[in-house]
């Protein structure tokens, strides 16, 4: 503050204020800030966290109004007791610095602690949800614990009650080779060391200078949540999940559950219980093996004995060989006796049969047969022509009959047609007579006449006057009256004078 | 019977097969020749189990590290 204090009273805008270069003022600000805030504890929420390739970590600390840029250098990041995570409420410890090239100031953070137990638990829940979502807690990931491990790797503090308890219980049950990988079980180094130990055990190769354990126990005694916190770290959980060697976790008391318990293959409530899960009880096994050996001997002995007994029983029931053969031998004797006779008799019988069959086989038999068949053939041939003739006659008679029927039908049809024609003609003549009697010609015969004028029938005097020529038809002929036909006019005087008087 | 030589079996494998062998013999449903062979295998398995049980020695060691943190060897650990 010296610089500013000294020059400040010079008055704002005073021309006698000394001119400062940008670097000078920047340096002054740097000195002031770093002098005044060389050790501060800042509480706030962690914003975005970025780890650069160089290993430096940049993050924001914020409250509801302001933000302060924060940075932890690579070396500091490794020593942080908690890695800041976005959304975490933390107390960051460090000092303010400036970054002149960008006119920025920032908090150089040397340590980060979660702000209160609530923040710790919230963070744990978040991690748990994340790892569960990745499937690291899945039952099917869990490997079976070997029945009797040869070498047990223990990750814990080399001093204290925990390793003592484990070794005691192992000695009681089944003494084994134990490799202890010493780690800090609390504090800032805890998580990294435990993770490195789990990975280190897994990197050991069988046959190497150090024997590779076939079972791991990660153990720690009880303590506060902060004490146990290392076993809640993500690197520890991931190392345990990635372990190819089956892993038993035993952290804290029975009521404490840390993140590693979710990913381990078995969770033991206490370190002692871990030892019990790790090995069976030797004495019990030895007893079981002895018992099995006794059963083995007894079973095979019994098997032989049983078979011997059965053999003796069967032998007793087995009949003598001579007695067995008696009956078949007797049968053989009897059969041998009967064999020559039987053969002779059979031959004789067959000879007789042959004689009988051969005797009836002669040419005359065949000849007789042929003659007989020929006779039958002749008889049938003689009957063939008359039968055909008869058939022909019958057919012809049938044809004649049919023809006669047809002629008869033709006659009847002709008569019927003629009768019909006569009947029609008679009817026509009758009709014509009727027609003539109804026609006007007959009326003429009774004294009537038909007058036609110019070809059309004249029915009244008006039409008669209009006509140039009148033609009158009588029963016996026609006359014409009018111009060019005076005689005709005179021959019919009756009508015109009548008309004249009327006019 | 598995093809694995008895000498290479773990205690658990040996005792599990021993149980099977004893069970077969006790049921008495194996041929006499087979039962003799089974007995011999059973005896071998039992010997293997006994040997594995006798191996019960306690050896507790602590891993030592070089300056880079890589494990180099062991020292006896006396945890009391």
mmCIF file with all atom_site columns, N, CA and C in Angstrom, chain A residues 384-451:
data_model
loop_
_atom_site.group_PDB
_atom_site.id
_atom_site.type_symbol
_atom_site.label_atom_id
_atom_site.label_alt_id
_atom_site.label_comp_id
_atom_site.label_asym_id
_atom_site.label_entity_id
_atom_site.label_seq_id
_atom_site.pdbx_PDB_ins_code
_atom_site.Cartn_x
_atom_site.Cartn_y
_atom_site.Cartn_z
_atom_site.occupancy
_atom_site.B_iso_or_equiv
_atom_site.pdbx_formal_charge
_atom_site.auth_seq_id
_atom_site.auth_comp_id
_atom_site.auth_asym_id
_atom_site.auth_atom_id
_atom_site.pdbx_PDB_model_num
ATOM 1   N N  . UNK A 1 384 ? -70.636  -121.287 -85.192  1.00 0.00 ? 384 UNK A N  1
ATOM 2   C CA . UNK A 1 384 ? -70.357  -119.864 -85.421  1.00 0.00 ? 384 UNK A CA 1
ATOM 3   C C  . UNK A 1 384 ? -71.205  -119.291 -86.564  1.00 0.00 ? 384 UNK A C  1
ATOM 4   N N  . UNK A 1 385 ? -71.279  -120.002 -87.823  1.00 0.00 ? 385 UNK A N  1
ATOM 5   C CA . UNK A 1 385 ? -71.970  -119.452 -88.980  1.00 0.00 ? 385 UNK A CA 1
ATOM 6   C C  . UNK A 1 385 ? -73.480  -119.342 -88.752  1.00 0.00 ? 385 UNK A C  1
ATOM 7   N N  . UNK A 1 386 ? -74.179  -120.406 -88.297  1.00 0.00 ? 386 UNK A N  1
ATOM 8   C CA . UNK A 1 386 ? -75.631  -120.274 -88.059  1.00 0.00 ? 386 UNK A CA 1
ATOM 9   C C  . UNK A 1 386 ? -75.942  -119.136 -87.095  1.00 0.00 ? 386 UNK A C  1
ATOM 10  N N  . UNK A 1 387 ? -75.114  -119.009 -86.119  1.00 0.00 ? 387 UNK A N  1
ATOM 11  C CA . UNK A 1 387 ? -75.389  -117.964 -85.130  1.00 0.00 ? 387 UNK A CA 1
ATOM 12  C C  . UNK A 1 387 ? -75.336  -116.595 -85.782  1.00 0.00 ? 387 UNK A C  1
ATOM 13  N N  . UNK A 1 388 ? -74.383  -116.418 -86.703  1.00 0.00 ? 388 UNK A N  1
ATOM 14  C CA . UNK A 1 388 ? -74.255  -115.140 -87.397  1.00 0.00 ? 388 UNK A CA 1
ATOM 15  C C  . UNK A 1 388 ? -75.468  -114.898 -88.278  1.00 0.00 ? 388 UNK A C  1
ATOM 16  N N  . UNK A 1 389 ? -75.880  -115.982 -88.986  1.00 0.00 ? 389 UNK A N  1
ATOM 17  C CA . UNK A 1 389 ? -77.027  -115.896 -89.882  1.00 0.00 ? 389 UNK A CA 1
ATOM 18  C C  . UNK A 1 389 ? -78.264  -115.460 -89.109  1.00 0.00 ? 389 UNK A C  1
ATOM 19  N N  . UNK A 1 390 ? -78.421  -116.119 -87.958  1.00 0.00 ? 390 UNK A N  1
ATOM 20  C CA . UNK A 1 390 ? -79.594  -115.840 -87.152  1.00 0.00 ? 390 UNK A CA 1
ATOM 21  C C  . UNK A 1 390 ? -79.568  -114.378 -86.705  1.00 0.00 ? 390 UNK A C  1
ATOM 22  N N  . UNK A 1 391 ? -78.486  -113.968 -86.358  1.00 0.00 ? 391 UNK A N  1
ATOM 23  C CA . UNK A 1 391 ? -78.333  -112.572 -85.895  1.00 0.00 ? 391 UNK A CA 1
ATOM 24  C C  . UNK A 1 391 ? -78.717  -111.598 -87.008  1.00 0.00 ? 391 UNK A C  1
ATOM 25  N N  . UNK A 1 392 ? -78.281  -111.951 -88.270  1.00 0.00 ? 392 UNK A N  1
ATOM 26  C CA . UNK A 1 392 ? -78.535  -111.116 -89.441  1.00 0.00 ? 392 UNK A CA 1
ATOM 27  C C  . UNK A 1 392 ? -80.033  -111.045 -89.720  1.00 0.00 ? 392 UNK A C  1
ATOM 28  N N  . UNK A 1 393 ? -80.690  -112.218 -89.639  1.00 0.00 ? 393 UNK A N  1
ATOM 29  C CA . UNK A 1 393 ? -82.116  -112.292 -89.890  1.00 0.00 ? 393 UNK A CA 1
ATOM 30  C C  . UNK A 1 393 ? -82.879  -111.419 -88.914  1.00 0.00 ? 393 UNK A C  1
ATOM 31  N N  . UNK A 1 394 ? -82.533  -111.563 -87.720  1.00 0.00 ? 394 UNK A N  1
ATOM 32  C CA . UNK A 1 394 ? -83.219  -110.776 -86.671  1.00 0.00 ? 394 UNK A CA 1
ATOM 33  C C  . UNK A 1 394 ? -83.086  -109.286 -86.948  1.00 0.00 ? 394 UNK A C  1
ATOM 34  N N  . UNK A 1 395 ? -81.939  -108.884 -87.336  1.00 0.00 ? 395 UNK A N  1
ATOM 35  C CA . UNK A 1 395 ? -81.703  -107.454 -87.570  1.00 0.00 ? 395 UNK A CA 1
ATOM 36  C C  . UNK A 1 395 ? -82.538  -106.978 -88.749  1.00 0.00 ? 395 UNK A C  1
ATOM 37  N N  . UNK A 1 396 ? -82.577  -107.794 -89.803  1.00 0.00 ? 396 UNK A N  1
ATOM 38  C CA . UNK A 1 396 ? -83.305  -107.378 -90.988  1.00 0.00 ? 396 UNK A CA 1
ATOM 39  C C  . UNK A 1 396 ? -84.780  -107.229 -90.666  1.00 0.00 ? 396 UNK A C  1
ATOM 40  N N  . UNK A 1 397 ? -85.325  -108.190 -89.893  1.00 0.00 ? 397 UNK A N  1
ATOM 41  C CA . UNK A 1 397 ? -86.735  -108.141 -89.526  1.00 0.00 ? 397 UNK A CA 1
ATOM 42  C C  . UNK A 1 397 ? -87.008  -106.836 -88.770  1.00 0.00 ? 397 UNK A C  1
ATOM 43  N N  . UNK A 1 398 ? -86.128  -106.508 -87.954  1.00 0.00 ? 398 UNK A N  1
ATOM 44  C CA . UNK A 1 398 ? -86.293  -105.292 -87.150  1.00 0.00 ? 398 UNK A CA 1
ATOM 45  C C  . UNK A 1 398 ? -86.344  -104.060 -88.045  1.00 0.00 ? 398 UNK A C  1
ATOM 46  N N  . UNK A 1 399 ? -85.444  -104.066 -89.078  1.00 0.00 ? 399 UNK A N  1
ATOM 47  C CA . UNK A 1 399 ? -85.395  -102.919 -89.986  1.00 0.00 ? 399 UNK A CA 1
ATOM 48  C C  . UNK A 1 399 ? -86.719  -102.812 -90.738  1.00 0.00 ? 399 UNK A C  1
ATOM 49  N N  . UNK A 1 400 ? -87.255  -103.941 -91.273  1.00 0.00 ? 400 UNK A N  1
ATOM 50  C CA . UNK A 1 400 ? -88.526  -103.958 -92.011  1.00 0.00 ? 400 UNK A CA 1
ATOM 51  C C  . UNK A 1 400 ? -89.643  -103.386 -91.156  1.00 0.00 ? 400 UNK A C  1
ATOM 52  N N  . UNK A 1 401 ? -89.701  -103.870 -89.960  1.00 0.00 ? 401 UNK A N  1
ATOM 53  C CA . UNK A 1 401 ? -90.745  -103.426 -89.019  1.00 0.00 ? 401 UNK A CA 1
ATOM 54  C C  . UNK A 1 401 ? -90.708  -101.922 -88.864  1.00 0.00 ? 401 UNK A C  1
ATOM 55  N N  . UNK A 1 402 ? -89.519  -101.396 -88.670  1.00 0.00 ? 402 UNK A N  1
ATOM 56  C CA . UNK A 1 402 ? -89.356  -99.962  -88.466  1.00 0.00 ? 402 UNK A CA 1
ATOM 57  C C  . UNK A 1 402 ? -89.789  -99.189  -89.707  1.00 0.00 ? 402 UNK A C  1
ATOM 58  N N  . UNK A 1 403 ? -89.396  -99.745  -90.882  1.00 0.00 ? 403 UNK A N  1
ATOM 59  C CA . UNK A 1 403 ? -89.739  -99.050  -92.117  1.00 0.00 ? 403 UNK A CA 1
ATOM 60  C C  . UNK A 1 403 ? -91.253  -98.987  -92.272  1.00 0.00 ? 403 UNK A C  1
ATOM 61  N N  . UNK A 1 404 ? -91.949  -100.114 -91.952  1.00 0.00 ? 404 UNK A N  1
ATOM 62  C CA . UNK A 1 404 ? -93.389  -100.163 -92.080  1.00 0.00 ? 404 UNK A CA 1
ATOM 63  C C  . UNK A 1 404 ? -94.043  -99.128  -91.178  1.00 0.00 ? 404 UNK A C  1
ATOM 64  N N  . UNK A 1 405 ? -93.544  -99.039  -89.979  1.00 0.00 ? 405 UNK A N  1
ATOM 65  C CA . UNK A 1 405 ? -94.068  -98.056  -89.020  1.00 0.00 ? 405 UNK A CA 1
ATOM 66  C C  . UNK A 1 405 ? -93.911  -96.652  -89.560  1.00 0.00 ? 405 UNK A C  1
ATOM 67  N N  . UNK A 1 406 ? -92.765  -96.406  -90.218  1.00 0.00 ? 406 UNK A N  1
ATOM 68  C CA . UNK A 1 406 ? -92.499  -95.069  -90.738  1.00 0.00 ? 406 UNK A CA 1
ATOM 69  C C  . UNK A 1 406 ? -93.492  -94.724  -91.848  1.00 0.00 ? 406 UNK A C  1
ATOM 70  N N  . UNK A 1 407 ? -93.787  -95.703  -92.784  1.00 0.00 ? 407 UNK A N  1
ATOM 71  C CA . UNK A 1 407 ? -94.725  -95.465  -93.880  1.00 0.00 ? 407 UNK A CA 1
ATOM 72  C C  . UNK A 1 407 ? -96.113  -95.178  -93.329  1.00 0.00 ? 407 UNK A C  1
ATOM 73  N N  . UNK A 1 408 ? -96.498  -95.940  -92.366  1.00 0.00 ? 408 UNK A N  1
ATOM 74  C CA . UNK A 1 408 ? -97.794  -95.758  -91.731  1.00 0.00 ? 408 UNK A CA 1
ATOM 75  C C  . UNK A 1 408 ? -97.929  -94.351  -91.193  1.00 0.00 ? 408 UNK A C  1
ATOM 76  N N  . UNK A 1 409 ? -96.863  -93.921  -90.495  1.00 0.00 ? 409 UNK A N  1
ATOM 77  C CA . UNK A 1 409 ? -96.882  -92.575  -89.902  1.00 0.00 ? 409 UNK A CA 1
ATOM 78  C C  . UNK A 1 409 ? -96.981  -91.517  -90.993  1.00 0.00 ? 409 UNK A C  1
ATOM 79  N N  . UNK A 1 410 ? -96.302  -91.738  -92.152  1.00 0.00 ? 410 UNK A N  1
ATOM 80  C CA . UNK A 1 410 ? -96.340  -90.794  -93.253  1.00 0.00 ? 410 UNK A CA 1
ATOM 81  C C  . UNK A 1 410 ? -97.768  -90.676  -93.787  1.00 0.00 ? 410 UNK A C  1
ATOM 82  N N  . UNK A 1 411 ? -98.474  -91.825  -93.984  1.00 0.00 ? 411 UNK A N  1
ATOM 83  C CA . UNK A 1 411 ? -99.849  -91.817  -94.490  1.00 0.00 ? 411 UNK A CA 1
ATOM 84  C C  . UNK A 1 411 ? -100.737 -91.007  -93.583  1.00 0.00 ? 411 UNK A C  1
ATOM 85  N N  . UNK A 1 412 ? -100.612 -91.286  -92.296  1.00 0.00 ? 412 UNK A N  1
ATOM 86  C CA . UNK A 1 412 ? -101.478 -90.602  -91.348  1.00 0.00 ? 412 UNK A CA 1
ATOM 87  C C  . UNK A 1 412 ? -101.203 -89.129  -91.356  1.00 0.00 ? 412 UNK A C  1
ATOM 88  N N  . UNK A 1 413 ? -99.965  -88.749  -91.529  1.00 0.00 ? 413 UNK A N  1
ATOM 89  C CA . UNK A 1 413 ? -99.636  -87.319  -91.549  1.00 0.00 ? 413 UNK A CA 1
ATOM 90  C C  . UNK A 1 413 ? -100.235 -86.658  -92.778  1.00 0.00 ? 413 UNK A C  1
ATOM 91  N N  . UNK A 1 414 ? -100.171 -87.362  -93.996  1.00 0.00 ? 414 UNK A N  1
ATOM 92  C CA . UNK A 1 414 ? -100.739 -86.782  -95.226  1.00 0.00 ? 414 UNK A CA 1
ATOM 93  C C  . UNK A 1 414 ? -102.239 -86.580  -95.087  1.00 0.00 ? 414 UNK A C  1
ATOM 94  N N  . UNK A 1 415 ? -102.948 -87.588  -94.545  1.00 0.00 ? 415 UNK A N  1
ATOM 95  C CA . UNK A 1 415 ? -104.398 -87.481  -94.396  1.00 0.00 ? 415 UNK A CA 1
ATOM 96  C C  . UNK A 1 415 ? -104.752 -86.314  -93.502  1.00 0.00 ? 415 UNK A C  1
ATOM 97  N N  . UNK A 1 416 ? -103.971 -86.194  -92.413  1.00 0.00 ? 416 UNK A N  1
ATOM 98  C CA . UNK A 1 416 ? -104.265 -85.122  -91.443  1.00 0.00 ? 416 UNK A CA 1
ATOM 99  C C  . UNK A 1 416 ? -104.067 -83.773  -92.090  1.00 0.00 ? 416 UNK A C  1
ATOM 100 N N  . UNK A 1 417 ? -103.012 -83.637  -92.910  1.00 0.00 ? 417 UNK A N  1
ATOM 101 C CA . UNK A 1 417 ? -102.752 -82.335  -93.547  1.00 0.00 ? 417 UNK A CA 1
ATOM 102 C C  . UNK A 1 417 ? -103.881 -82.003  -94.523  1.00 0.00 ? 417 UNK A C  1
ATOM 103 N N  . UNK A 1 418 ? -104.336 -83.001  -95.335  1.00 0.00 ? 418 UNK A N  1
ATOM 104 C CA . UNK A 1 418 ? -105.391 -82.766  -96.317  1.00 0.00 ? 418 UNK A CA 1
ATOM 105 C C  . UNK A 1 418 ? -106.680 -82.343  -95.639  1.00 0.00 ? 418 UNK A C  1
ATOM 106 N N  . UNK A 1 419 ? -107.005 -83.019  -94.526  1.00 0.00 ? 419 UNK A N  1
ATOM 107 C CA . UNK A 1 419 ? -108.252 -82.690  -93.814  1.00 0.00 ? 419 UNK A CA 1
ATOM 108 C C  . UNK A 1 419 ? -108.191 -81.267  -93.319  1.00 0.00 ? 419 UNK A C  1
ATOM 109 N N  . UNK A 1 420 ? -107.065 -80.891  -92.800  1.00 0.00 ? 420 UNK A N  1
ATOM 110 C CA . UNK A 1 420 ? -106.912 -79.545  -92.268  1.00 0.00 ? 420 UNK A CA 1
ATOM 111 C C  . UNK A 1 420 ? -107.092 -78.530  -93.395  1.00 0.00 ? 420 UNK A C  1
ATOM 112 N N  . UNK A 1 421 ? -106.521 -78.825  -94.580  1.00 0.00 ? 421 UNK A N  1
ATOM 113 C CA . UNK A 1 421 ? -106.594 -77.875  -95.691  1.00 0.00 ? 421 UNK A CA 1
ATOM 114 C C  . UNK A 1 421 ? -108.044 -77.686  -96.131  1.00 0.00 ? 421 UNK A C  1
ATOM 115 N N  . UNK A 1 422 ? -108.825 -78.778  -96.260  1.00 0.00 ? 422 UNK A N  1
ATOM 116 C CA . UNK A 1 422 ? -110.216 -78.702  -96.656  1.00 0.00 ? 422 UNK A CA 1
ATOM 117 C C  . UNK A 1 422 ? -110.996 -77.841  -95.682  1.00 0.00 ? 422 UNK A C  1
ATOM 118 N N  . UNK A 1 423 ? -110.735 -78.098  -94.402  1.00 0.00 ? 423 UNK A N  1
ATOM 119 C CA . UNK A 1 423 ? -111.470 -77.358  -93.370  1.00 0.00 ? 423 UNK A CA 1
ATOM 120 C C  . UNK A 1 423 ? -111.191 -75.868  -93.522  1.00 0.00 ? 423 UNK A C  1
ATOM 121 N N  . UNK A 1 424 ? -109.970 -75.485  -93.803  1.00 0.00 ? 424 UNK A N  1
ATOM 122 C CA . UNK A 1 424 ? -109.596 -74.073  -93.940  1.00 0.00 ? 424 UNK A CA 1
ATOM 123 C C  . UNK A 1 424 ? -110.248 -73.466  -95.148  1.00 0.00 ? 424 UNK A C  1
ATOM 124 N N  . UNK A 1 425 ? -110.270 -74.240  -96.249  1.00 0.00 ? 425 UNK A N  1
ATOM 125 C CA . UNK A 1 425 ? -110.842 -73.691  -97.477  1.00 0.00 ? 425 UNK A CA 1
ATOM 126 C C  . UNK A 1 425 ? -112.328 -73.413  -97.287  1.00 0.00 ? 425 UNK A C  1
ATOM 127 N N  . UNK A 1 426 ? -113.051 -74.370  -96.674  1.00 0.00 ? 426 UNK A N  1
ATOM 128 C CA . UNK A 1 426 ? -114.490 -74.188  -96.424  1.00 0.00 ? 426 UNK A CA 1
ATOM 129 C C  . UNK A 1 426 ? -114.716 -72.929  -95.637  1.00 0.00 ? 426 UNK A C  1
ATOM 130 N N  . UNK A 1 427 ? -113.951 -72.756  -94.683  1.00 0.00 ? 427 UNK A N  1
ATOM 131 C CA . UNK A 1 427 ? -114.110 -71.611  -93.787  1.00 0.00 ? 427 UNK A CA 1
ATOM 132 C C  . UNK A 1 427 ? -113.867 -70.326  -94.566  1.00 0.00 ? 427 UNK A C  1
ATOM 133 N N  . UNK A 1 428 ? -112.856 -70.343  -95.466  1.00 0.00 ? 428 UNK A N  1
ATOM 134 C CA . UNK A 1 428 ? -112.543 -69.160  -96.263  1.00 0.00 ? 428 UNK A CA 1
ATOM 135 C C  . UNK A 1 428 ? -113.701 -68.786  -97.168  1.00 0.00 ? 428 UNK A C  1
ATOM 136 N N  . UNK A 1 429 ? -114.307 -69.803  -97.794  1.00 0.00 ? 429 UNK A N  1
ATOM 137 C CA . UNK A 1 429 ? -115.419 -69.531  -98.692  1.00 0.00 ? 429 UNK A CA 1
ATOM 138 C C  . UNK A 1 429 ? -116.586 -68.934  -97.936  1.00 0.00 ? 429 UNK A C  1
ATOM 139 N N  . UNK A 1 430 ? -116.876 -69.505  -96.755  1.00 0.00 ? 430 UNK A N  1
ATOM 140 C CA . UNK A 1 430 ? -117.982 -68.993  -95.933  1.00 0.00 ? 430 UNK A CA 1
ATOM 141 C C  . UNK A 1 430 ? -117.738 -67.552  -95.590  1.00 0.00 ? 430 UNK A C  1
ATOM 142 N N  . UNK A 1 431 ? -116.501 -67.269  -95.272  1.00 0.00 ? 431 UNK A N  1
ATOM 143 C CA . UNK A 1 431 ? -116.172 -65.887  -94.886  1.00 0.00 ? 431 UNK A CA 1
ATOM 144 C C  . UNK A 1 431 ? -116.345 -64.953  -96.074  1.00 0.00 ? 431 UNK A C  1
ATOM 145 N N  . UNK A 1 432 ? -115.975 -65.409  -97.264  1.00 0.00 ? 432 UNK A N  1
ATOM 146 C CA . UNK A 1 432 ? -116.076 -64.561  -98.439  1.00 0.00 ? 432 UNK A CA 1
ATOM 147 C C  . UNK A 1 432 ? -117.533 -64.267  -98.770  1.00 0.00 ? 432 UNK A C  1
ATOM 148 N N  . UNK A 1 433 ? -118.380 -65.282  -98.591  1.00 0.00 ? 433 UNK A N  1
ATOM 149 C CA . UNK A 1 433 ? -119.803 -65.052  -98.811  1.00 0.00 ? 433 UNK A CA 1
ATOM 150 C C  . UNK A 1 433 ? -120.306 -64.004  -97.847  1.00 0.00 ? 433 UNK A C  1
ATOM 151 N N  . UNK A 1 434 ? -119.918 -64.144  -96.646  1.00 0.00 ? 434 UNK A N  1
ATOM 152 C CA . UNK A 1 434 ? -120.332 -63.162  -95.644  1.00 0.00 ? 434 UNK A CA 1
ATOM 153 C C  . UNK A 1 434 ? -119.877 -61.780  -96.048  1.00 0.00 ? 434 UNK A C  1
ATOM 154 N N  . UNK A 1 435 ? -118.647 -61.710  -96.533  1.00 0.00 ? 435 UNK A N  1
ATOM 155 C CA . UNK A 1 435 ? -118.088 -60.420  -96.935  1.00 0.00 ? 435 UNK A CA 1
ATOM 156 C C  . UNK A 1 435 ? -118.931 -59.821  -98.043  1.00 0.00 ? 435 UNK A C  1
ATOM 157 N N  . UNK A 1 436 ? -119.263 -60.677  -99.082  1.00 0.00 ? 436 UNK A N  1
ATOM 158 C CA . UNK A 1 436 ? -120.000 -60.134  -100.205 1.00 0.00 ? 436 UNK A CA 1
ATOM 159 C C  . UNK A 1 436 ? -121.380 -59.646  -99.771  1.00 0.00 ? 436 UNK A C  1
ATOM 160 N N  . UNK A 1 437 ? -122.026 -60.394  -98.869  1.00 0.00 ? 437 UNK A N  1
ATOM 161 C CA . UNK A 1 437 ? -123.367 -59.978  -98.450  1.00 0.00 ? 437 UNK A CA 1
ATOM 162 C C  . UNK A 1 437 ? -123.313 -58.683  -97.693  1.00 0.00 ? 437 UNK A C  1
ATOM 163 N N  . UNK A 1 438 ? -122.161 -58.440  -97.008  1.00 0.00 ? 438 UNK A N  1
ATOM 164 C CA . UNK A 1 438 ? -122.062 -57.200  -96.242  1.00 0.00 ? 438 UNK A CA 1
ATOM 165 C C  . UNK A 1 438 ? -121.612 -56.046  -97.128  1.00 0.00 ? 438 UNK A C  1
ATOM 166 N N  . UNK A 1 439 ? -121.024 -56.262  -98.373  1.00 0.00 ? 439 UNK A N  1
ATOM 167 C CA . UNK A 1 439 ? -120.472 -55.219  -99.247  1.00 0.00 ? 439 UNK A CA 1
ATOM 168 C C  . UNK A 1 439 ? -121.577 -54.402  -99.933  1.00 0.00 ? 439 UNK A C  1
ATOM 169 N N  . UNK A 1 440 ? -121.190 -53.194  -100.519 1.00 0.00 ? 440 UNK A N  1
ATOM 170 C CA . UNK A 1 440 ? -122.162 -52.270  -101.106 1.00 0.00 ? 440 UNK A CA 1
ATOM 171 C C  . UNK A 1 440 ? -122.694 -52.776  -102.445 1.00 0.00 ? 440 UNK A C  1
ATOM 172 N N  . UNK A 1 441 ? -121.939 -53.640  -103.189 1.00 0.00 ? 441 UNK A N  1
ATOM 173 C CA . UNK A 1 441 ? -122.392 -54.126  -104.494 1.00 0.00 ? 441 UNK A CA 1
ATOM 174 C C  . UNK A 1 441 ? -123.775 -54.765  -104.398 1.00 0.00 ? 441 UNK A C  1
ATOM 175 N N  . UNK A 1 442 ? -123.994 -55.505  -103.268 1.00 0.00 ? 442 UNK A N  1
ATOM 176 C CA . UNK A 1 442 ? -125.293 -56.164  -103.128 1.00 0.00 ? 442 UNK A CA 1
ATOM 177 C C  . UNK A 1 442 ? -126.385 -55.118  -102.906 1.00 0.00 ? 442 UNK A C  1
ATOM 178 N N  . UNK A 1 443 ? -126.081 -54.085  -102.251 1.00 0.00 ? 443 UNK A N  1
ATOM 179 C CA . UNK A 1 443 ? -127.033 -53.009  -102.022 1.00 0.00 ? 443 UNK A CA 1
ATOM 180 C C  . UNK A 1 443 ? -127.465 -52.409  -103.353 1.00 0.00 ? 443 UNK A C  1
ATOM 181 N N  . UNK A 1 444 ? -126.482 -52.279  -104.318 1.00 0.00 ? 444 UNK A N  1
ATOM 182 C CA . UNK A 1 444 ? -126.788 -51.743  -105.642 1.00 0.00 ? 444 UNK A CA 1
ATOM 183 C C  . UNK A 1 444 ? -127.876 -52.577  -106.289 1.00 0.00 ? 444 UNK A C  1
ATOM 184 N N  . UNK A 1 445 ? -127.810 -53.863  -106.095 1.00 0.00 ? 445 UNK A N  1
ATOM 185 C CA . UNK A 1 445 ? -128.795 -54.743  -106.709 1.00 0.00 ? 445 UNK A CA 1
ATOM 186 C C  . UNK A 1 445 ? -130.207 -54.394  -106.228 1.00 0.00 ? 445 UNK A C  1
ATOM 187 N N  . UNK A 1 446 ? -130.332 -53.849  -105.061 1.00 0.00 ? 446 UNK A N  1
ATOM 188 C CA . UNK A 1 446 ? -131.658 -53.509  -104.549 1.00 0.00 ? 446 UNK A CA 1
ATOM 189 C C  . UNK A 1 446 ? -132.063 -52.125  -105.001 1.00 0.00 ? 446 UNK A C  1
ATOM 190 N N  . UNK A 1 447 ? -131.339 -51.462  -105.973 1.00 0.00 ? 447 UNK A N  1
ATOM 191 C CA . UNK A 1 447 ? -131.768 -50.187  -106.559 1.00 0.00 ? 447 UNK A CA 1
ATOM 192 C C  . UNK A 1 447 ? -130.964 -49.019  -106.116 1.00 0.00 ? 447 UNK A C  1
ATOM 193 N N  . UNK A 1 448 ? -130.064 -49.128  -105.283 1.00 0.00 ? 448 UNK A N  1
ATOM 194 C CA . UNK A 1 448 ? -129.185 -48.010  -104.867 1.00 0.00 ? 448 UNK A CA 1
ATOM 195 C C  . UNK A 1 448 ? -128.102 -47.797  -105.868 1.00 0.00 ? 448 UNK A C  1
ATOM 196 N N  . UNK A 1 449 ? -127.510 -46.565  -105.866 1.00 0.00 ? 449 UNK A N  1
ATOM 197 C CA . UNK A 1 449 ? -126.379 -46.268  -106.731 1.00 0.00 ? 449 UNK A CA 1
ATOM 198 C C  . UNK A 1 449 ? -125.322 -45.509  -105.964 1.00 0.00 ? 449 UNK A C  1
ATOM 199 N N  . UNK A 1 450 ? -124.097 -45.582  -106.460 1.00 0.00 ? 450 UNK A N  1
ATOM 200 C CA . UNK A 1 450 ? -122.999 -44.836  -105.834 1.00 0.00 ? 450 UNK A CA 1
ATOM 201 C C  . UNK A 1 450 ? -122.568 -43.748  -106.787 1.00 0.00 ? 450 UNK A C  1
ATOM 202 N N  . UNK A 1 451 ? -122.529 -42.475  -106.325 1.00 0.00 ? 451 UNK A N  1
ATOM 203 C CA . UNK A 1 451 ? -122.089 -41.359  -107.146 1.00 0.00 ? 451 UNK A CA 1
ATOM 204 C C  . UNK A 1 451 ? -120.651 -41.015  -106.775 1.00 0.00 ? 451 UNK A C  1
#
